[in-house]
mmCIF file of C-alpha atoms in Angstrom:
data_model
loop_
_atom_site.group_PDB
_atom_site.id
_atom_site.type_symbol
_atom_site.label_atom_id
_atom_site.label_comp_id
_atom_site.label_asym_id
_atom_site.label_seq_id
_atom_site.Cartn_x
_atom_site.Cartn_y
_atom_site.Cartn_z
ATOM 1 C CA MET A 1 -0.151 -0.011 0.310
ATOM 2 C CA TRP A 2 1.329 3.467 -0.788
ATOM 3 C CA ASN A 3 1.555 5.936 2.242
ATOM 4 C CA LEU A 4 1.841 9.725 2.620
ATOM 5 C CA ALA A 5 5.024 9.679 2.540
ATOM 6 C CA VAL A 6 5.897 7.665 -0.652
ATOM 7 C CA ALA A 7 3.189 9.755 -2.332
ATOM 8 C CA ALA A 8 4.985 12.489 -1.316
ATOM 9 C CA ARG A 9 7.925 11.306 -2.892
ATOM 10 C CA LEU A 10 6.587 10.371 -6.088
ATOM 11 C CA ALA A 11 5.015 13.682 -6.297
ATOM 12 C CA ALA A 12 7.981 15.623 -5.756
ATOM 13 C CA VAL A 13 9.860 13.562 -8.686
ATOM 14 C CA GLN A 14 6.708 14.189 -10.917
ATOM 15 C CA GLN A 15 7.250 17.922 -10.256
ATOM 16 C CA VAL A 16 11.455 17.755 -10.639
ATOM 17 C CA HIS A 17 11.193 15.953 -14.146
ATOM 18 C CA LEU A 18 8.967 18.129 -15.529
ATOM 19 C CA ARG A 19 11.523 20.757 -15.412
ATOM 20 C CA PRO A 20 12.873 22.658 -19.029
ATOM 21 C CA VAL A 21 16.494 21.510 -19.199
ATOM 22 C CA PHE A 22 17.818 24.673 -20.573
ATOM 23 C CA LYS A 23 16.378 28.311 -20.308
ATOM 24 C CA ALA A 24 17.468 29.321 -23.462
ATOM 25 C CA LYS A 25 16.065 28.802 -26.952
ATOM 26 C CA CYS A 26 16.008 25.120 -27.004
ATOM 27 C CA VAL A 27 13.418 24.211 -24.201
ATOM 28 C CA THR A 28 12.874 19.901 -23.720
ATOM 29 C CA PHE A 29 11.029 18.318 -21.036
ATOM 30 C CA VAL A 30 11.228 15.022 -19.642
ATOM 31 C CA SER A 31 8.056 12.873 -17.980
ATOM 32 C CA LEU A 32 8.014 10.873 -15.403
ATOM 33 C CA MET A 33 7.303 7.942 -17.219
ATOM 34 C CA GLU A 34 10.314 8.811 -19.932
ATOM 35 C CA ILE A 35 11.977 8.185 -17.188
ATOM 36 C CA VAL A 36 10.800 5.472 -16.112
ATOM 37 C CA LYS A 37 11.402 3.443 -19.352
ATOM 38 C CA CYS A 38 14.768 4.995 -20.595
ATOM 39 C CA LEU A 39 16.719 4.674 -17.029
ATOM 40 C CA HIS A 40 15.475 2.137 -14.757
ATOM 41 C CA LEU A 41 17.323 -0.488 -16.409
ATOM 42 C CA LYS A 42 20.766 -0.539 -14.337
ATOM 43 C CA ALA A 43 18.851 -0.724 -11.460
ATOM 44 C CA ARG A 44 17.906 -3.775 -12.081
ATOM 45 C CA GLY A 45 21.264 -5.551 -13.100
ATOM 46 C CA GLU A 46 21.615 -9.228 -11.840
ATOM 47 C CA VAL A 47 24.457 -8.771 -9.681
ATOM 48 C CA TYR A 48 24.280 -6.241 -7.346
ATOM 49 C CA PRO A 49 27.880 -4.599 -7.526
ATOM 50 C CA CYS A 50 30.777 -5.223 -5.236
ATOM 51 C CA SER A 51 28.970 -8.077 -4.053
ATOM 52 C CA GLU A 52 28.104 -11.671 -5.381
ATOM 53 C CA VAL A 53 24.338 -10.983 -4.567
ATOM 54 C CA LEU A 54 21.461 -11.648 -7.180
ATOM 55 C CA ARG A 55 18.723 -9.657 -7.443
ATOM 56 C CA PHE A 56 14.910 -11.033 -7.342
ATOM 57 C CA PRO A 57 14.461 -10.805 -11.431
ATOM 58 C CA VAL A 58 12.171 -8.355 -11.926
ATOM 59 C CA PRO A 59 10.670 -8.154 -15.727
ATOM 60 C CA ASP A 60 10.055 -4.789 -17.850
ATOM 61 C CA ASP A 61 5.980 -5.323 -17.378
ATOM 62 C CA LYS A 62 6.718 -5.893 -13.331
ATOM 63 C CA VAL A 63 8.475 -2.859 -12.451
ATOM 64 C CA ASP A 64 5.674 -0.711 -11.917
ATOM 65 C CA TRP A 65 4.649 -0.663 -8.228
ATOM 66 C CA ALA A 66 0.923 -0.327 -9.424
ATOM 67 C CA VAL A 67 1.022 -3.767 -11.073
ATOM 68 C CA PRO A 68 0.197 -6.595 -8.638
ATOM 69 C CA TRP A 69 2.761 -8.876 -7.991
ATOM 70 C CA THR A 70 2.015 -11.440 -5.209
ATOM 71 C CA ASN A 71 4.998 -13.437 -5.692
ATOM 72 C CA TYR A 72 7.486 -10.326 -5.465
ATOM 73 C CA ASN A 73 10.305 -11.627 -3.229
ATOM 74 C CA PRO A 74 12.983 -9.316 -3.303
ATOM 75 C CA VAL A 75 16.527 -9.825 -1.724
ATOM 76 C CA ASP A 76 17.291 -8.122 1.336
ATOM 77 C CA TYR A 77 20.911 -6.643 1.327
ATOM 78 C CA THR A 78 22.632 -3.860 3.042
ATOM 79 C CA ALA A 79 26.639 -3.948 2.803
ATOM 80 C CA PRO A 80 28.117 -5.406 5.907
ATOM 81 C CA ALA A 81 30.277 -2.131 6.240
ATOM 82 C CA LEU A 82 27.158 -0.231 6.434
ATOM 83 C CA LEU A 83 25.808 -2.032 9.061
ATOM 84 C CA LYS A 84 28.754 -1.217 11.373
ATOM 85 C CA GLN A 85 27.767 2.422 11.334
ATOM 86 C CA PRO A 86 25.321 4.025 13.228
ATOM 87 C CA SER A 87 22.106 4.067 11.317
ATOM 88 C CA TRP A 88 20.396 6.774 9.966
ATOM 89 C CA ALA A 89 16.538 7.711 11.502
ATOM 90 C CA ASP A 90 15.356 8.040 7.698
ATOM 91 C CA PRO A 91 12.332 5.083 7.737
ATOM 92 C CA PRO A 92 12.443 2.957 4.619
ATOM 93 C CA TYR A 93 11.061 4.489 1.424
ATOM 94 C CA ARG A 94 9.562 3.037 -1.604
ATOM 95 C CA ASN A 95 11.714 3.722 -4.720
ATOM 96 C CA PRO A 96 9.602 5.816 -6.750
ATOM 97 C CA CYS A 97 10.522 4.331 -10.180
ATOM 98 C CA GLY A 98 9.746 0.611 -9.504
ATOM 99 C CA ARG A 99 10.566 -2.580 -8.137
ATOM 100 C CA THR A 100 14.426 -3.242 -8.324
ATOM 101 C CA GLY A 101 14.681 -6.867 -7.204
ATOM 102 C CA LEU A 102 16.673 -5.813 -4.345
ATOM 103 C CA LYS A 103 15.346 -4.466 -0.439
ATOM 104 C CA GLY A 104 17.456 -2.475 2.013
ATOM 105 C CA ARG A 105 20.122 -0.121 1.751
ATOM 106 C CA GLY A 106 22.800 -1.745 -0.256
ATOM 107 C CA LEU A 107 25.820 0.035 -0.775
ATOM 108 C CA LEU A 108 24.251 3.315 -0.274
ATOM 109 C CA GLY A 109 24.182 5.537 3.457
ATOM 110 C CA ARG A 110 20.753 6.487 3.906
ATOM 111 C CA TRP A 111 16.880 5.239 3.183
ATOM 112 C CA GLY A 112 15.615 6.610 0.318
ATOM 113 C CA PRO A 113 17.266 9.523 -1.775
ATOM 114 C CA ASN A 114 21.025 9.737 -1.614
ATOM 115 C CA HIS A 115 21.816 12.764 -3.065
ATOM 116 C CA ALA A 116 25.004 13.488 -5.735
ATOM 117 C CA ALA A 117 26.027 16.138 -8.266
ATOM 118 C CA ASP A 118 27.351 15.927 -11.429
ATOM 119 C CA PRO A 119 29.522 18.654 -13.386
ATOM 120 C CA ILE A 120 29.098 18.274 -16.786
ATOM 121 C CA VAL A 121 32.059 20.130 -18.288
ATOM 122 C CA THR A 122 32.138 21.130 -21.799
ATOM 123 C CA ARG A 123 34.125 22.525 -24.715
ATOM 124 C CA TRP A 124 33.683 22.468 -28.726
ATOM 125 C CA LYS A 125 36.323 19.982 -30.373
ATOM 126 C CA LYS A 126 38.768 21.724 -32.401
ATOM 127 C CA GLU A 127 41.336 21.120 -34.952
ATOM 128 C CA GLY A 128 43.615 23.761 -36.149
ATOM 129 C CA GLY A 129 41.746 26.310 -34.025
ATOM 130 C CA LYS A 130 38.032 25.718 -36.084
ATOM 131 C CA THR A 131 35.046 23.832 -34.379
ATOM 132 C CA VAL A 132 35.089 20.262 -35.575
ATOM 133 C CA THR A 133 31.656 19.319 -37.349
ATOM 134 C CA HIS A 134 30.636 15.537 -37.756
ATOM 135 C CA ASN A 135 30.761 14.105 -41.186
ATOM 136 C CA CYS A 136 26.665 12.770 -41.028
ATOM 137 C CA SER A 137 25.129 15.315 -39.238
ATOM 138 C CA GLY A 138 26.628 18.690 -39.686
ATOM 139 C CA LYS A 139 26.848 19.455 -36.489
ATOM 140 C CA PRO A 140 29.629 20.420 -34.159
ATOM 141 C CA ILE A 141 31.094 17.808 -31.638
ATOM 142 C CA LEU A 142 31.025 18.823 -28.255
ATOM 143 C CA GLN A 143 33.309 17.202 -25.912
ATOM 144 C CA PHE A 144 33.174 16.314 -21.882
ATOM 145 C CA VAL A 145 35.389 15.742 -18.961
ATOM 146 C CA ALA A 146 35.249 11.888 -18.717
ATOM 147 C CA ILE A 147 37.080 9.738 -15.634
ATOM 148 C CA CYS A 148 37.095 5.881 -15.751
ATOM 149 C CA ARG A 149 35.780 5.051 -12.090
ATOM 150 C CA LYS A 150 37.764 2.448 -10.453
ATOM 151 C CA ASP A 151 35.407 0.207 -9.015
ATOM 152 C CA ASN A 152 33.790 -0.758 -12.574
ATOM 153 C CA LYS A 153 35.904 0.219 -15.095
ATOM 154 C CA GLU A 154 33.037 2.209 -16.713
ATOM 155 C CA TRP A 155 33.567 6.104 -18.144
ATOM 156 C CA ALA A 156 31.370 8.516 -16.383
ATOM 157 C CA ILE A 157 31.022 12.094 -15.276
ATOM 158 C CA PRO A 158 33.240 13.073 -12.724
ATOM 159 C CA GLY A 159 30.536 13.756 -9.985
ATOM 160 C CA GLY A 160 30.289 12.404 -6.062
ATOM 161 C CA MET A 161 28.264 12.564 -3.078
ATOM 162 C CA VAL A 162 26.811 15.766 -1.339
ATOM 163 C CA ASP A 163 27.924 15.807 1.939
ATOM 164 C CA ALA A 164 26.197 16.600 4.641
ATOM 165 C CA GLY A 165 25.716 20.027 5.060
ATOM 166 C CA GLU A 166 27.479 21.037 1.678
ATOM 167 C CA LYS A 167 25.735 23.392 -1.395
ATOM 168 C CA VAL A 168 25.773 21.474 -4.437
ATOM 169 C CA SER A 169 27.298 24.090 -5.771
ATOM 170 C CA ALA A 170 30.248 23.705 -3.346
ATOM 171 C CA THR A 171 29.901 19.609 -4.348
ATOM 172 C CA LEU A 172 30.140 20.056 -7.910
ATOM 173 C CA ARG A 173 33.445 22.189 -7.727
ATOM 174 C CA ARG A 174 34.672 20.000 -5.084
ATOM 175 C CA GLU A 175 34.224 16.937 -7.274
ATOM 176 C CA PHE A 176 35.561 18.011 -10.272
ATOM 177 C CA GLY A 177 38.671 19.541 -8.571
ATOM 178 C CA GLU A 178 39.229 16.414 -6.898
ATOM 179 C CA GLU A 179 38.557 13.513 -9.713
ATOM 180 C CA ALA A 180 39.544 15.232 -13.354
ATOM 181 C CA LEU A 181 41.954 17.878 -11.773
ATOM 182 C CA ASN A 182 43.813 15.679 -8.507
ATOM 183 C CA SER A 183 43.947 18.992 -7.169
ATOM 184 C CA LEU A 184 44.780 17.476 -3.712
ATOM 185 C CA GLU A 185 48.004 16.670 -4.920
ATOM 186 C CA LEU A 186 48.673 20.042 -6.679
ATOM 187 C CA ALA A 187 51.614 22.273 -4.816
ATOM 188 C CA GLU A 188 49.544 25.178 -2.779
ATOM 189 C CA ALA A 189 50.068 27.866 -5.814
ATOM 190 C CA GLU A 190 49.148 26.104 -8.301
ATOM 191 C CA ARG A 191 46.173 24.735 -6.128
ATOM 192 C CA GLN A 192 44.922 28.225 -5.981
ATOM 193 C CA GLY A 193 45.388 28.740 -9.607
ATOM 194 C CA VAL A 194 43.378 25.912 -10.433
ATOM 195 C CA LYS A 195 40.787 26.913 -7.869
ATOM 196 C CA GLU A 196 40.215 30.448 -9.584
ATOM 197 C CA LEU A 197 39.918 28.936 -12.934
ATOM 198 C CA ILE A 198 36.935 26.976 -11.818
ATOM 199 C CA ASN A 199 35.576 29.328 -10.113
ATOM 200 C CA LEU A 200 35.117 31.274 -12.621
ATOM 201 C CA LEU A 201 33.832 28.837 -14.868
ATOM 202 C CA PHE A 202 31.205 27.371 -12.343
ATOM 203 C CA GLU A 203 29.918 30.718 -11.711
ATOM 204 C CA ALA A 204 27.304 30.413 -15.099
ATOM 205 C CA GLY A 205 26.272 26.493 -15.079
ATOM 206 C CA GLU A 206 23.094 25.508 -16.776
ATOM 207 C CA MET A 207 21.462 22.646 -15.022
ATOM 208 C CA VAL A 208 20.929 19.727 -17.635
ATOM 209 C CA TYR A 209 18.861 17.250 -15.363
ATOM 210 C CA GLN A 210 17.279 16.586 -11.705
ATOM 211 C CA GLY A 211 16.353 13.871 -9.881
ATOM 212 C CA TYR A 212 16.304 10.080 -10.177
ATOM 213 C CA VAL A 213 19.439 8.560 -11.244
ATOM 214 C CA ASP A 214 19.249 4.450 -13.034
ATOM 215 C CA ASP A 215 22.102 3.766 -10.665
ATOM 216 C CA PRO A 216 23.056 -0.098 -10.149
ATOM 217 C CA ARG A 217 23.576 0.772 -6.603
ATOM 218 C CA ASN A 218 19.664 1.213 -6.051
ATOM 219 C CA THR A 219 17.590 -0.818 -4.434
ATOM 220 C CA ASP A 220 13.524 -0.846 -3.481
ATOM 221 C CA ASN A 221 14.363 1.393 -0.177
ATOM 222 C CA ALA A 222 17.304 3.388 -1.377
ATOM 223 C CA TRP A 223 18.449 5.544 -4.656
ATOM 224 C CA MET A 224 20.231 8.015 -6.138
ATOM 225 C CA GLU A 225 19.179 11.244 -7.081
ATOM 226 C CA THR A 226 21.539 14.011 -8.672
ATOM 227 C CA VAL A 227 21.691 17.579 -9.880
ATOM 228 C CA ALA A 228 23.815 17.453 -13.441
ATOM 229 C CA MET A 229 25.243 21.166 -14.244
ATOM 230 C CA ASN A 230 26.474 21.978 -17.593
ATOM 231 C CA TYR A 231 29.664 24.218 -17.588
ATOM 232 C CA HIS A 232 30.706 24.882 -20.809
ATOM 233 C CA ASP A 233 34.240 26.372 -21.748
ATOM 234 C CA GLU A 234 33.043 28.232 -25.219
ATOM 235 C CA THR A 235 36.523 29.496 -26.375
ATOM 236 C CA GLY A 236 38.299 26.428 -25.052
ATOM 237 C CA ASP A 237 40.641 29.112 -23.052
ATOM 238 C CA SER A 238 40.255 28.357 -19.547
ATOM 239 C CA VAL A 239 39.378 24.776 -17.867
ATOM 240 C CA GLY A 240 39.780 23.758 -21.699
ATOM 241 C CA LYS A 241 43.519 24.058 -21.754
ATOM 242 C CA LEU A 242 44.006 22.664 -18.455
ATOM 243 C CA ALA A 243 45.886 19.430 -17.729
ATOM 244 C CA LEU A 244 43.901 16.607 -16.751
ATOM 245 C CA HIS A 245 45.106 14.512 -13.706
ATOM 246 C CA ALA A 246 43.290 11.797 -12.588
ATOM 247 C CA GLY A 247 42.404 11.654 -8.604
ATOM 248 C CA ASP A 248 42.016 8.544 -6.093
ATOM 249 C CA ASP A 249 38.654 7.805 -7.378
ATOM 250 C CA ALA A 250 39.395 7.892 -11.307
ATOM 251 C CA GLY A 251 41.444 5.514 -12.924
ATOM 252 C CA ALA A 252 41.887 7.752 -15.739
ATOM 253 C CA VAL A 253 40.821 10.908 -16.747
ATOM 254 C CA LYS A 254 40.325 12.701 -20.733
ATOM 255 C CA TRP A 255 38.224 15.098 -22.912
ATOM 256 C CA MET A 256 35.697 12.333 -24.704
ATOM 257 C CA ASP A 257 33.691 13.209 -27.998
ATOM 258 C CA ILE A 258 30.124 13.373 -26.931
ATOM 259 C CA GLU A 259 28.174 10.663 -29.104
ATOM 260 C CA LYS A 260 25.037 8.435 -29.674
ATOM 261 C CA GLU A 261 27.205 4.716 -28.958
ATOM 262 C CA GLN A 262 28.640 5.313 -25.597
ATOM 263 C CA ASN A 263 27.621 3.203 -22.828
ATOM 264 C CA LEU A 264 28.534 5.278 -19.277
ATOM 265 C CA TYR A 265 27.464 4.581 -16.187
ATOM 266 C CA ALA A 266 24.457 4.748 -14.715
ATOM 267 C CA SER A 267 22.342 7.572 -16.415
ATOM 268 C CA HIS A 268 25.268 9.914 -17.997
ATOM 269 C CA THR A 269 24.382 8.907 -21.249
ATOM 270 C CA HIS A 270 20.963 10.332 -20.787
ATOM 271 C CA PHE A 271 22.166 13.424 -19.394
ATOM 272 C CA LEU A 272 24.895 14.083 -22.145
ATOM 273 C CA HIS A 273 21.469 13.481 -24.672
ATOM 274 C CA GLN A 274 19.979 16.271 -22.770
ATOM 275 C CA LEU A 275 23.003 18.509 -23.383
ATOM 276 C CA VAL A 276 23.324 18.209 -26.778
ATOM 277 C CA LYS A 277 19.916 18.689 -27.946
ATOM 278 C CA GLY A 278 20.025 21.873 -25.748
ATOM 279 C CA ARG A 279 23.131 22.959 -27.331
ATOM 280 C CA ASN A 280 22.316 21.820 -30.648
ATOM 281 C CA ALA A 281 25.328 19.822 -31.148
ATOM 282 C CA HIS A 282 26.167 16.190 -32.677
ATOM 283 C CA TRP A 283 24.553 12.904 -30.959
#
């Protein structure tokens, strides 16, 4: 049965996903049903990350909580490391996008939404000082800073969790500096210079997405939500010229062309698709 807390969460998610992707001329709206159909796939992966736990299989037509399923028997799993820590007082929630085949918190620290922030730093691909266009679409090619995650070797946006009491804007700056530029290992003078460039670029960002993420760590009771912001270096003269160095959480980092064939971590390909539509770039 749905309770008031679950209904409130679903209403909030519905409102979030009807936000415009950009405030400029190109406005894209994303409905909750599109999110369910497009994003709730990796959250049903057979093997739960960093474990040998198998999810209870959930077919596409049984994802929706509104569909009766008396035989649904999700596996109960919370990582042992989390069980050793004090539990937050949050009551168990129900995943707003449907069944995942696993209950508990898995690898996530909180019941319900676990908040992250994803900075999408972009520039136009250039050769010989000229912007490169794609042979088929004729549209300019957009590049973004991508990291290779150490835990699963998948390429991703260099984002991370929002610390308690931290503003999302601070998380976006911190995660990009730590994961893509390895700012923690820089000399103090160099670190300050990098910080100034990041602060300058991050003053003007565009929201690409906010809400539920199809993360492989999601469960029936805990899931990821994020704010994905685009910070675009139009001329390529600021962050676009910085040397990229992978931080502790990244195995590698590079400027990557944005293209349709990419299979990135979680919902990151979906975020980039929304971005290129807003900037009329190649997909």
